[in-house]
């Protein structure tokens, strides 16, 4: 009996699990016979362990590899001190405000001279008897209470100067991607401003002009704005 007949007879009398093993053996044997009978070389493609995306993430864009390439190109990377350091305050407080339990504070008395600022904040309007409104600073809580930010509305004038003073008061940097806006684009083309602020990017300008700050900083911002005379 030939080898092929012996394998076929054994496969018929063997359970399903055993048949798989014999089938593999037959495939290997027939492949070996083909190599002997046909000496033409055969190329075998071996699939990589990682996909193209994984290879790019693990090796091509690996932070350690990027640092090595940076050193090879022009020395060790240096931190940008102009963007990471916080600026100094230019406009000091002109009086000490007093706040009520609801967050309202009275504007400075008439005898206090308010300087001309390049920016201005308009208080909320529509109060009964033309009463003085609140400073437009609000807390925003999202993601089931785990995401807390602070919104500043009704900001007019020189916005870059306002942001510089805000960073000086809150001791904030511009962030890894700078001040986020609605025109900021992410790695995959998406709007970075739509992703919200975080510890790495603490400030963004929302569509409509509202300024968002990472964290609950409402008390600090209200005290600063009221101290400037707004």
Tab-separated table of C-alpha atoms in Angstrom:
chain	number	residue	atom	x	y	z
A	1	UNK	CA	0.000	0.000	0.000
A	2	UNK	CA	1.310	3.458	-0.872
A	3	UNK	CA	1.857	6.237	1.663
A	4	UNK	CA	-1.154	8.140	0.329
A	5	UNK	CA	-3.425	5.104	0.782
A	6	UNK	CA	-2.177	4.484	4.302
A	7	UNK	CA	-2.853	8.068	5.314
A	8	UNK	CA	-6.321	8.041	3.752
A	9	UNK	CA	-7.239	4.751	5.477
A	10	UNK	CA	-6.009	6.052	8.836
A	11	UNK	CA	-7.977	9.289	8.409
A	12	UNK	CA	-11.241	7.361	7.816
A	13	UNK	CA	-10.845	5.259	10.967
A	14	UNK	CA	-9.734	8.149	13.206
A	15	UNK	CA	-12.005	10.507	15.214
A	16	UNK	CA	-12.434	14.145	14.138
A	17	UNK	CA	-9.628	15.421	16.371
A	18	UNK	CA	-7.231	12.821	15.030
A	19	UNK	CA	-8.236	13.546	11.481
A	20	UNK	CA	-7.104	17.134	11.811
A	21	UNK	CA	-3.661	15.958	12.810
A	22	UNK	CA	-3.522	13.478	9.892
A	23	UNK	CA	-4.742	16.133	7.524
A	24	UNK	CA	-1.913	18.417	8.650
A	25	UNK	CA	0.522	15.527	8.227
A	26	UNK	CA	-0.822	14.854	4.737
A	27	UNK	CA	-0.476	18.487	3.832
A	28	UNK	CA	3.119	18.508	4.998
A	29	UNK	CA	3.880	15.210	3.225
A	30	UNK	CA	2.296	16.274	-0.042
A	31	UNK	CA	4.100	19.604	0.200
A	32	UNK	CA	7.370	17.729	0.717
A	33	UNK	CA	6.644	15.495	-2.280
A	34	UNK	CA	5.902	18.560	-4.383
A	35	UNK	CA	9.233	20.065	-3.375
A	36	UNK	CA	10.998	16.851	-4.355
A	37	UNK	CA	9.156	16.432	-7.657
A	38	UNK	CA	9.124	20.143	-8.497
A	39	UNK	CA	12.363	21.864	-7.474
A	40	UNK	CA	10.931	25.337	-8.260
A	41	UNK	CA	11.453	27.547	-5.137
A	42	UNK	CA	8.289	28.710	-3.375
A	43	UNK	CA	8.010	32.006	-1.469
A	44	UNK	CA	6.126	32.020	1.814
A	45	UNK	CA	4.706	35.305	3.219
A	46	UNK	CA	4.805	35.559	6.988
A	47	UNK	CA	2.337	37.994	8.565
A	48	UNK	CA	3.851	40.481	10.977
A	49	UNK	CA	2.952	40.244	14.646
A	50	UNK	CA	1.887	43.914	14.708
A	51	UNK	CA	-0.344	45.789	12.314
A	52	UNK	CA	0.850	48.862	10.443
A	53	UNK	CA	-0.895	51.137	12.950
A	54	UNK	CA	0.683	49.339	15.902
A	55	UNK	CA	4.127	49.495	14.316
A	56	UNK	CA	3.715	53.246	13.790
A	57	UNK	CA	2.505	53.780	17.345
A	58	UNK	CA	5.065	51.553	19.039
A	59	UNK	CA	8.159	52.297	17.018
A	60	UNK	CA	7.888	55.212	14.580
A	61	UNK	CA	6.144	57.648	16.952
A	62	UNK	CA	7.612	56.271	20.155
A	63	UNK	CA	8.662	59.167	22.444
A	64	UNK	CA	12.064	57.609	23.111
A	65	UNK	CA	12.741	57.293	19.385
A	66	UNK	CA	11.626	60.869	18.764
A	67	UNK	CA	14.001	62.131	21.465
A	68	UNK	CA	16.885	60.242	19.892
A	69	UNK	CA	16.085	61.705	16.474
A	70	UNK	CA	15.854	65.172	17.992
A	71	UNK	CA	19.303	64.811	19.518
A	72	UNK	CA	20.757	63.553	16.258
A	73	UNK	CA	19.299	66.478	14.326
A	74	UNK	CA	20.445	69.328	16.510
A	75	UNK	CA	21.165	68.541	20.110
A	76	UNK	CA	18.914	67.885	23.028
A	77	UNK	CA	15.442	69.461	22.901
A	78	UNK	CA	15.063	72.576	24.989
A	79	UNK	CA	11.864	73.664	26.660
A	80	UNK	CA	10.163	76.805	25.405
A	81	UNK	CA	10.318	79.034	28.458
A	82	UNK	CA	8.271	81.787	26.840
A	83	UNK	CA	5.206	79.526	26.569
A	84	UNK	CA	5.665	77.432	29.706
A	85	UNK	CA	6.381	80.267	32.162
A	86	UNK	CA	3.578	82.448	33.468
A	87	UNK	CA	3.639	86.210	32.772
A	88	UNK	CA	3.676	88.949	35.389
A	89	UNK	CA	0.673	91.048	36.266
A	90	UNK	CA	0.463	94.495	34.702
A	91	UNK	CA	-2.731	95.815	36.300
A	92	UNK	CA	-2.907	95.550	40.114
A	93	UNK	CA	-6.060	95.581	42.191
A	94	UNK	CA	-7.498	98.993	43.007
A	95	UNK	CA	-9.686	98.006	45.984
A	96	UNK	CA	-10.722	95.049	48.123
A	97	UNK	CA	-14.185	93.734	47.157
A	98	UNK	CA	-16.693	92.123	49.494
A	99	UNK	CA	-18.722	89.141	48.309
A	100	UNK	CA	-22.097	87.899	49.446
A	101	UNK	CA	-22.959	84.238	49.880
A	102	UNK	CA	-24.536	84.133	46.393
A	103	UNK	CA	-21.322	85.364	44.755
A	104	UNK	CA	-22.420	88.991	44.170
A	105	UNK	CA	-20.031	91.849	44.892
A	106	UNK	CA	-20.607	95.573	44.828
A	107	UNK	CA	-18.666	97.698	42.334
A	108	UNK	CA	-16.091	100.160	43.702
A	109	UNK	CA	-17.403	103.408	45.212
A	110	UNK	CA	-17.374	106.590	43.110
A	111	UNK	CA	-14.277	107.957	44.838
A	112	UNK	CA	-12.195	105.046	43.537
A	113	UNK	CA	-10.617	105.943	40.204
A	114	UNK	CA	-10.818	103.073	37.704
A	115	UNK	CA	-7.990	103.089	35.161
A	116	UNK	CA	-8.477	102.513	31.447
A	117	UNK	CA	-7.989	98.834	30.729
A	118	UNK	CA	-7.454	97.444	27.224
A	119	UNK	CA	-10.191	94.923	28.032
A	120	UNK	CA	-13.491	95.152	29.870
A	121	UNK	CA	-16.040	92.865	31.488
A	122	UNK	CA	-19.759	93.640	31.334
A	123	UNK	CA	-21.864	92.501	34.277
A	124	UNK	CA	-25.162	90.695	33.805
A	125	UNK	CA	-28.128	92.972	33.078
A	126	UNK	CA	-31.904	92.773	33.383
A	127	UNK	CA	-32.013	93.005	37.176
A	128	UNK	CA	-35.024	94.563	38.972
A	129	UNK	CA	-34.828	98.335	39.558
A	130	UNK	CA	-31.674	98.485	37.382
A	131	UNK	CA	-29.677	96.801	40.116
A	132	UNK	CA	-26.022	95.985	39.580
A	133	UNK	CA	-25.666	92.515	38.129
A	134	UNK	CA	-23.227	89.685	38.747
A	135	UNK	CA	-19.809	89.192	37.262
A	136	UNK	CA	-20.232	86.781	34.282
A	137	UNK	CA	-18.153	83.967	35.786
A	138	UNK	CA	-19.767	80.542	35.960
A	139	UNK	CA	-18.929	77.009	37.028
A	140	UNK	CA	-19.477	74.237	34.519
A	141	UNK	CA	-19.744	70.624	35.715
A	142	UNK	CA	-19.854	67.789	33.163
A	143	UNK	CA	-19.123	64.083	32.740
A	144	UNK	CA	-21.094	63.061	35.840
A	145	UNK	CA	-19.316	65.598	38.019
A	146	UNK	CA	-15.773	64.524	37.119
A	147	UNK	CA	-15.110	67.421	34.703
A	148	UNK	CA	-15.132	70.900	36.268
A	149	UNK	CA	-14.334	74.065	34.353
A	150	UNK	CA	-14.886	77.807	34.743
A	151	UNK	CA	-16.478	80.028	32.088
A	152	UNK	CA	-15.899	83.779	31.678
A	153	UNK	CA	-18.394	85.567	29.445
A	154	UNK	CA	-18.861	89.134	28.162
A	155	UNK	CA	-15.139	89.718	27.634
A	156	UNK	CA	-14.467	92.562	25.196
A	157	UNK	CA	-11.460	94.480	23.968
A	158	UNK	CA	-7.889	93.167	23.894
A	159	UNK	CA	-8.388	89.436	24.452
A	160	UNK	CA	-4.644	88.492	24.364
A	161	UNK	CA	-3.920	91.013	27.134
A	162	UNK	CA	-6.842	89.694	29.152
A	163	UNK	CA	-5.573	86.128	28.773
A	164	UNK	CA	-2.077	87.199	29.807
A	165	UNK	CA	-3.432	88.779	33.001
A	166	UNK	CA	-5.634	85.741	33.618
A	167	UNK	CA	-2.661	83.419	33.334
A	168	UNK	CA	-0.656	85.587	35.739
A	169	UNK	CA	-3.453	85.564	38.337
A	170	UNK	CA	-4.121	81.818	38.123
A	171	UNK	CA	-0.491	80.827	37.478
A	172	UNK	CA	-1.334	79.022	34.240
A	173	UNK	CA	0.800	78.251	31.215
A	174	UNK	CA	-0.374	78.489	27.631
A	175	UNK	CA	-0.371	74.703	27.423
A	176	UNK	CA	1.255	72.210	25.100
A	177	UNK	CA	-0.924	73.330	22.173
A	178	UNK	CA	-1.240	76.989	23.157
A	179	UNK	CA	-4.547	78.748	23.754
A	180	UNK	CA	-7.161	76.498	22.167
A	181	UNK	CA	-9.742	78.016	19.843
A	182	UNK	CA	-12.473	76.679	17.585
A	183	UNK	CA	-9.943	76.759	14.720
A	184	UNK	CA	-7.461	74.509	16.529
A	185	UNK	CA	-7.020	71.161	14.805
A	186	UNK	CA	-5.980	67.917	16.374
A	187	UNK	CA	-3.733	65.105	15.235
A	188	UNK	CA	-6.456	63.565	13.111
A	189	UNK	CA	-7.984	66.822	11.875
A	190	UNK	CA	-10.594	67.187	14.612
A	191	UNK	CA	-11.099	70.402	16.544
A	192	UNK	CA	-8.923	70.400	19.621
A	193	UNK	CA	-11.077	73.114	21.194
A	194	UNK	CA	-14.059	70.782	21.033
A	195	UNK	CA	-12.235	68.247	23.183
A	196	UNK	CA	-12.241	70.642	26.147
A	197	UNK	CA	-9.537	71.925	28.455
A	198	UNK	CA	-7.360	69.766	30.672
A	199	UNK	CA	-4.216	70.013	32.780
A	200	UNK	CA	-1.982	70.119	29.690
A	201	UNK	CA	-4.140	72.702	27.867
A	202	UNK	CA	-5.844	74.786	30.585
A	203	UNK	CA	-7.365	77.620	28.518
A	204	UNK	CA	-9.529	77.755	25.431
A	205	UNK	CA	-11.711	80.317	23.669
A	206	UNK	CA	-15.111	78.875	22.903
A	207	UNK	CA	-17.197	79.703	19.864
A	208	UNK	CA	-19.003	82.899	20.804
A	209	UNK	CA	-16.118	84.404	22.782
A	210	UNK	CA	-16.525	82.703	26.153
A	211	UNK	CA	-13.226	81.806	27.809
A	212	UNK	CA	-12.983	78.423	29.513
A	213	UNK	CA	-10.452	77.594	32.230
A	214	UNK	CA	-9.675	74.139	33.508
A	215	UNK	CA	-10.830	73.472	37.070
A	216	UNK	CA	-13.098	75.337	39.474
A	217	UNK	CA	-11.424	78.766	39.606
A	218	UNK	CA	-14.589	80.893	39.871
A	219	UNK	CA	-13.774	82.473	43.259
A	220	UNK	CA	-10.276	83.466	42.216
A	221	UNK	CA	-11.445	84.965	38.921
A	222	UNK	CA	-14.322	86.880	40.525
A	223	UNK	CA	-12.024	88.319	43.174
A	224	UNK	CA	-9.535	89.411	40.514
A	225	UNK	CA	-12.138	91.035	38.261
A	226	UNK	CA	-13.913	92.760	41.162
A	227	UNK	CA	-10.564	94.033	42.439
A	228	UNK	CA	-9.913	95.633	39.043
A	229	UNK	CA	-13.162	97.592	39.375
A	230	UNK	CA	-15.491	95.634	37.096
